[in-house]
Each structure stands twice: as structure tokens, then as C-alpha cells.
Amino acid sequence: HQPEHDASKVEANIRAFVQWIKQMAPRVREIEVECEENYVDQYPDTEYFKYLLMQLYLLVPSIVLRDDQRTAPVEFLTNDISDLVHINIKLGSIDPIARLARQSASTLQSFIAETSGGELSSRLIKDDDGSYTEYPQLRVLKLRHYTETSWGGYPSFPGAVPFPKLRVLKLSSYQFGDEVVFRGNAGTLEHLDLVVESGAVEMFKKCGLFTPTSHHKLQYVKFELEGDRGLYPFATETAYIQFLLNIGRSAAVRVLPHMFSQTSIYAVLSLLGDYPSIQVLQLRDTRLSLWDAITIIKSLPLLSDLHCESLALDPLPDQLTKDELSTYLVSNYAQIGERFRCFHVYCQSGMLLKEVVTCVLLLALICPNLDYCVPPMDYFAYFMNHMKSTIDSDGFKDYAPRLCRLLFTK
């Protein structure tokens, strides 16, 4: 901002700059604005900055702002801008974020926000005058709260149906007193990623939410229980796993939480056969045995991808040695997993990854279409080098032609 500059010339330069963006990127859908601290603090009400934001808004009806502490850019926008289609914002204060969303409620299609403030979730639904706000076009809602709060004491919204066409929901904590987020969208919700505390789960169960027949359009389900109350309100690990699997019973992608005990793993293995639609199963923080993996692949006829922490050989059957396992599997197991193509592992231990290599090669002997194994990127070269040497070793070299395809994983 230079006071001696002619305002009309500055505004003309801003319009020319925005027009240049349009010419260089005619299909631009999102523009991110990052504010320099000195500029915003020194000129919190500059008309030129406001004019630039307005011109960018006219070019692209979306807002992307990254600003942990300062609210000035959003304060500019909330006074004049409505009818936004996309909002992606990170801000410490929740009031301007909620106001910006409510002003564009009728047109907003995606709303993504990160905040260290309080109850942004409820402020989206309830206006300052107590009336409810509906977002009839909203397809994507992602909220991340950095403050740690225990569930409870959040307001309820009787009769409100704020997100009737929601398709993607991701919440780092559930900050609603009832099931308001899920009303009206049982036939549209496709992607669910929730972290909840036991109190919220109790409320879901009382409301009859997530029955085996509800939300039948869900294709991706990740549901994580947090807090310091263990499995509560579930009496057993099997009951907990059953509840998780019943959320979107026909979902193709399942992300299950860390299995702390073998009992939890057994619960998963015993129930998976009732959910044959699973195509991708993620157990990223769970260590499986080779035999667990075989059971999973046999239970899920559509499975294409399996994710886990690591794979282990133990226990070995019938006092076999490791070198005898390949012959044992080929002789005792028919071909399984016709659609199974990719194994993902996440452990960061070279010693564990050596055993993973052996397990994956053994799986490849009985899974005819297992073509890829994806290790952690930092261990990719190590993993592939060990796989090559293992294929050339006793126990595998007779099957080298069919196993070498795994060496071409990218």
C-alpha cells in the first residue's frame, strides 16, 4: 500500500493481474492466499488487499487460506462475500470461519477447515440468532480440531437436517450432541472417516444409527474409538469389531483400528466372511501372521489390497522348516484370492521386513494375481534387494519364474 498511488491505477493493476491468472490457468478451480505477517498486521483494513481478494473471488468462487493466528483476511471476506462453492481454511478463530460458511450455505459444495478454536461444528449449524442453517449442496465436509476436548455437553439440534446431500464426511472429533450430521444423507454418504469417544458411540446406538441396513451407499469406512475408557461401551472385542463392520455393511474399503491382541485379530477373522464386498482392507497398525493373511484372503472373494504393519511366519505348521514352506503351501492350498493383487506393509524394521519378504513370496505361490508388494518408501531398495536374493535361495528358486514379477513393483 502506497498512499501516493492513484487508487484507480492500483485497482486496474489488480484486475490485470487477476486477468493474467485467468489466461495462464483458464481452468483454475482454487487459489490459495497466504498473508505475510507484517503486511496484515500493519494494514489490517487496507482497501487494496480487500479489492484483490474480491477480484480473486470473482474469478474462482472458492477460498483457500492458511493462517493460524490472524483473522484479518477472513474478516474482509465475511463482510462482502457469499455464494462460495469451495472453502478450505486453517485459522485459529472459529467465528469468521463459521460466518463465512453460513453466508454461502446455499451454494457451498465442499467445506474443509482446521482450527484450534472451540466448537466450530455446532456453529456451522446454528446461527447467531439461534436459527438452523442448511447446506443443500454440500458434498464434502472435513473438520479438524487441534484442541483436545472430551465428548459431552455439546448441543443437540432437534429437527435440523443441515447436510442432506453429504457424500464425504471426515471429523477428527465428533462435537455434536446428537446424530444431526447423519440426518437425511443415508442415501448419499459414500466416505466416512470418524474419530469418536465412547459417549458419542453410546449416543449413536441410542439413536439407532449405523444399523446393518443404514447408509447403504458407504464405500469407504474408517471409524476409530478414542479416549481412556478402553472398549467401552462394548463388552467384548468381538462386539466392537462387529459394530465397526456393520457401519456401511457393503463398503468396499475398510480401515480398522489397531488390533492390540490376538483376540481382536481372531474377532476380525471370524467375522470377515459376512462382509464379502470388501475390496481393500487396511490394518495398518496390526501385525498379522502368514496364516492370518491367508484366512483373510480366503474369506474375501473381492479383496484386491491388504494393508498391515508386518507379516510373520510363526507358528510353523507340522514342525516344518522355512525352506519346506513353499512346497507345503503349493501342495496343501488350492489357488486363492483370484482378485488379490497388492500387499502393503508399513513396518520400519529391516529385520521384520526380511520375514515379510518371505511371507509375501509364499503368498504369491498360492495367489495367482499377486503382482505388487509395497514397502515403506525409505526401505524400498532394501526390500527389493532382499526379495531378489530370497527368490534365488533354496525353497524359492524352483518357483523363480512366477515370483520374479514381484520385483517390478513400483
PDB file of C-alpha atoms in Angstrom, residues 63 65 71 74-75 77-79 81-84 87-106 108 110-129 131-135 138 141-143 145 157 163 175-176:
ATOM      1  CA  ILE A  63     -11.380 -19.643  -0.711  1.00  0.00           C
ATOM      2  CA  LEU A  65      -6.493 -19.568   3.433  1.00  0.00           C
ATOM      3  CA  THR A  71      -8.222 -13.317  11.269  1.00  0.00           C
ATOM      4  CA  VAL A  74     -11.315 -13.710   6.719  1.00  0.00           C
ATOM      5  CA  GLU A  75     -12.818 -10.635   8.329  1.00  0.00           C
ATOM      6  CA  LEU A  77     -14.269 -11.747   3.237  1.00  0.00           C
ATOM      7  CA  THR A  78     -17.102 -12.278   5.672  1.00  0.00           C
ATOM      8  CA  ASN A  79     -18.309  -8.738   5.171  1.00  0.00           C
ATOM      9  CA  ILE A  81     -18.503 -12.488   0.047  1.00  0.00           C
ATOM     10  CA  SER A  82     -21.214 -15.073  -0.303  1.00  0.00           C
ATOM     11  CA  ASP A  83     -22.126 -17.801  -2.794  1.00  0.00           C
ATOM     12  CA  LEU A  84     -18.793 -19.585  -2.406  1.00  0.00           C
ATOM     13  CA  ILE A  87     -13.845 -23.274   1.282  1.00  0.00           C
ATOM     14  CA  ASN A  88     -10.528 -24.682   2.519  1.00  0.00           C
ATOM     15  CA  ILE A  89      -9.285 -22.782   5.531  1.00  0.00           C
ATOM     16  CA  LYS A  90      -6.967 -23.048   8.524  1.00  0.00           C
ATOM     17  CA  LEU A  91      -7.481 -20.460  11.219  1.00  0.00           C
ATOM     18  CA  GLY A  92      -7.281 -20.087  14.979  1.00  0.00           C
ATOM     19  CA  SER A  93     -10.587 -18.289  15.414  1.00  0.00           C
ATOM     20  CA  ILE A  94     -13.832 -20.101  14.631  1.00  0.00           C
ATOM     21  CA  ASP A  95     -16.271 -17.181  14.389  1.00  0.00           C
ATOM     22  CA  PRO A  96     -15.188 -15.827  10.979  1.00  0.00           C
ATOM     23  CA  ILE A  97     -14.946 -19.371   9.566  1.00  0.00           C
ATOM     24  CA  ALA A  98     -18.472 -20.255  10.644  1.00  0.00           C
ATOM     25  CA  ARG A  99     -19.832 -16.924   9.394  1.00  0.00           C
ATOM     26  CA  LEU A 100     -18.124 -17.367   6.027  1.00  0.00           C
ATOM     27  CA  ALA A 101     -19.651 -20.840   5.652  1.00  0.00           C
ATOM     28  CA  ARG A 102     -23.150 -19.772   6.660  1.00  0.00           C
ATOM     29  CA  GLN A 103     -23.112 -16.869   4.212  1.00  0.00           C
ATOM     30  CA  SER A 104     -22.512 -19.342   1.381  1.00  0.00           C
ATOM     31  CA  ALA A 105     -24.732 -22.100   2.741  1.00  0.00           C
ATOM     32  CA  SER A 106     -26.973 -22.289  -0.324  1.00  0.00           C
ATOM     33  CA  LEU A 108     -21.298 -24.404  -0.796  1.00  0.00           C
ATOM     34  CA  SER A 110     -17.140 -28.528  -0.059  1.00  0.00           C
ATOM     35  CA  PHE A 111     -16.033 -27.176   3.312  1.00  0.00           C
ATOM     36  CA  ILE A 112     -12.632 -28.120   4.758  1.00  0.00           C
ATOM     37  CA  ALA A 113     -11.420 -26.441   7.939  1.00  0.00           C
ATOM     38  CA  GLU A 114      -8.673 -26.813  10.517  1.00  0.00           C
ATOM     39  CA  THR A 115      -8.935 -24.820  13.711  1.00  0.00           C
ATOM     40  CA  SER A 116      -7.535 -24.683  17.211  1.00  0.00           C
ATOM     41  CA  GLY A 117     -10.696 -22.957  18.360  1.00  0.00           C
ATOM     42  CA  GLY A 118     -13.747 -24.399  20.049  1.00  0.00           C
ATOM     43  CA  GLU A 119     -16.990 -25.810  18.746  1.00  0.00           C
ATOM     44  CA  LEU A 120     -16.838 -24.938  15.060  1.00  0.00           C
ATOM     45  CA  SER A 121     -19.018 -27.962  14.291  1.00  0.00           C
ATOM     46  CA  SER A 122     -22.071 -26.635  16.105  1.00  0.00           C
ATOM     47  CA  ARG A 123     -21.524 -23.057  14.913  1.00  0.00           C
ATOM     48  CA  LEU A 124     -21.896 -24.230  11.333  1.00  0.00           C
ATOM     49  CA  ILE A 125     -25.419 -25.428  12.025  1.00  0.00           C
ATOM     50  CA  LYS A 126     -26.763 -22.844  14.439  1.00  0.00           C
ATOM     51  CA  ASP A 127     -26.733 -19.162  13.531  1.00  0.00           C
ATOM     52  CA  ASP A 128     -26.116 -16.334  15.973  1.00  0.00           C
ATOM     53  CA  ASP A 129     -29.871 -15.789  16.286  1.00  0.00           C
ATOM     54  CA  SER A 131     -31.868 -20.455  13.729  1.00  0.00           C
ATOM     55  CA  TYR A 132     -30.607 -23.513  11.861  1.00  0.00           C
ATOM     56  CA  THR A 133     -28.550 -23.308   8.680  1.00  0.00           C
ATOM     57  CA  GLU A 134     -28.969 -25.855   5.898  1.00  0.00           C
ATOM     58  CA  TYR A 135     -26.319 -26.651   3.270  1.00  0.00           C
ATOM     59  CA  LEU A 138     -22.699 -29.590   0.409  1.00  0.00           C
ATOM     60  CA  LEU A 141     -17.310 -31.810   4.989  1.00  0.00           C
ATOM     61  CA  LYS A 142     -13.898 -32.193   6.661  1.00  0.00           C
ATOM     62  CA  LEU A 143     -13.219 -30.670  10.081  1.00  0.00           C
ATOM     63  CA  HIS A 145      -9.858 -29.598  15.657  1.00  0.00           C
ATOM     64  CA  PHE A 157     -30.222 -29.927  17.115  1.00  0.00           C
ATOM     65  CA  PHE A 163     -26.341 -31.805   5.230  1.00  0.00           C
ATOM     66  CA  GLN A 175     -18.614 -32.316  18.507  1.00  0.00           C
ATOM     67  CA  PHE A 176     -22.382 -32.684  18.200  1.00  0.00           C
TER      68      PHE A 176
END
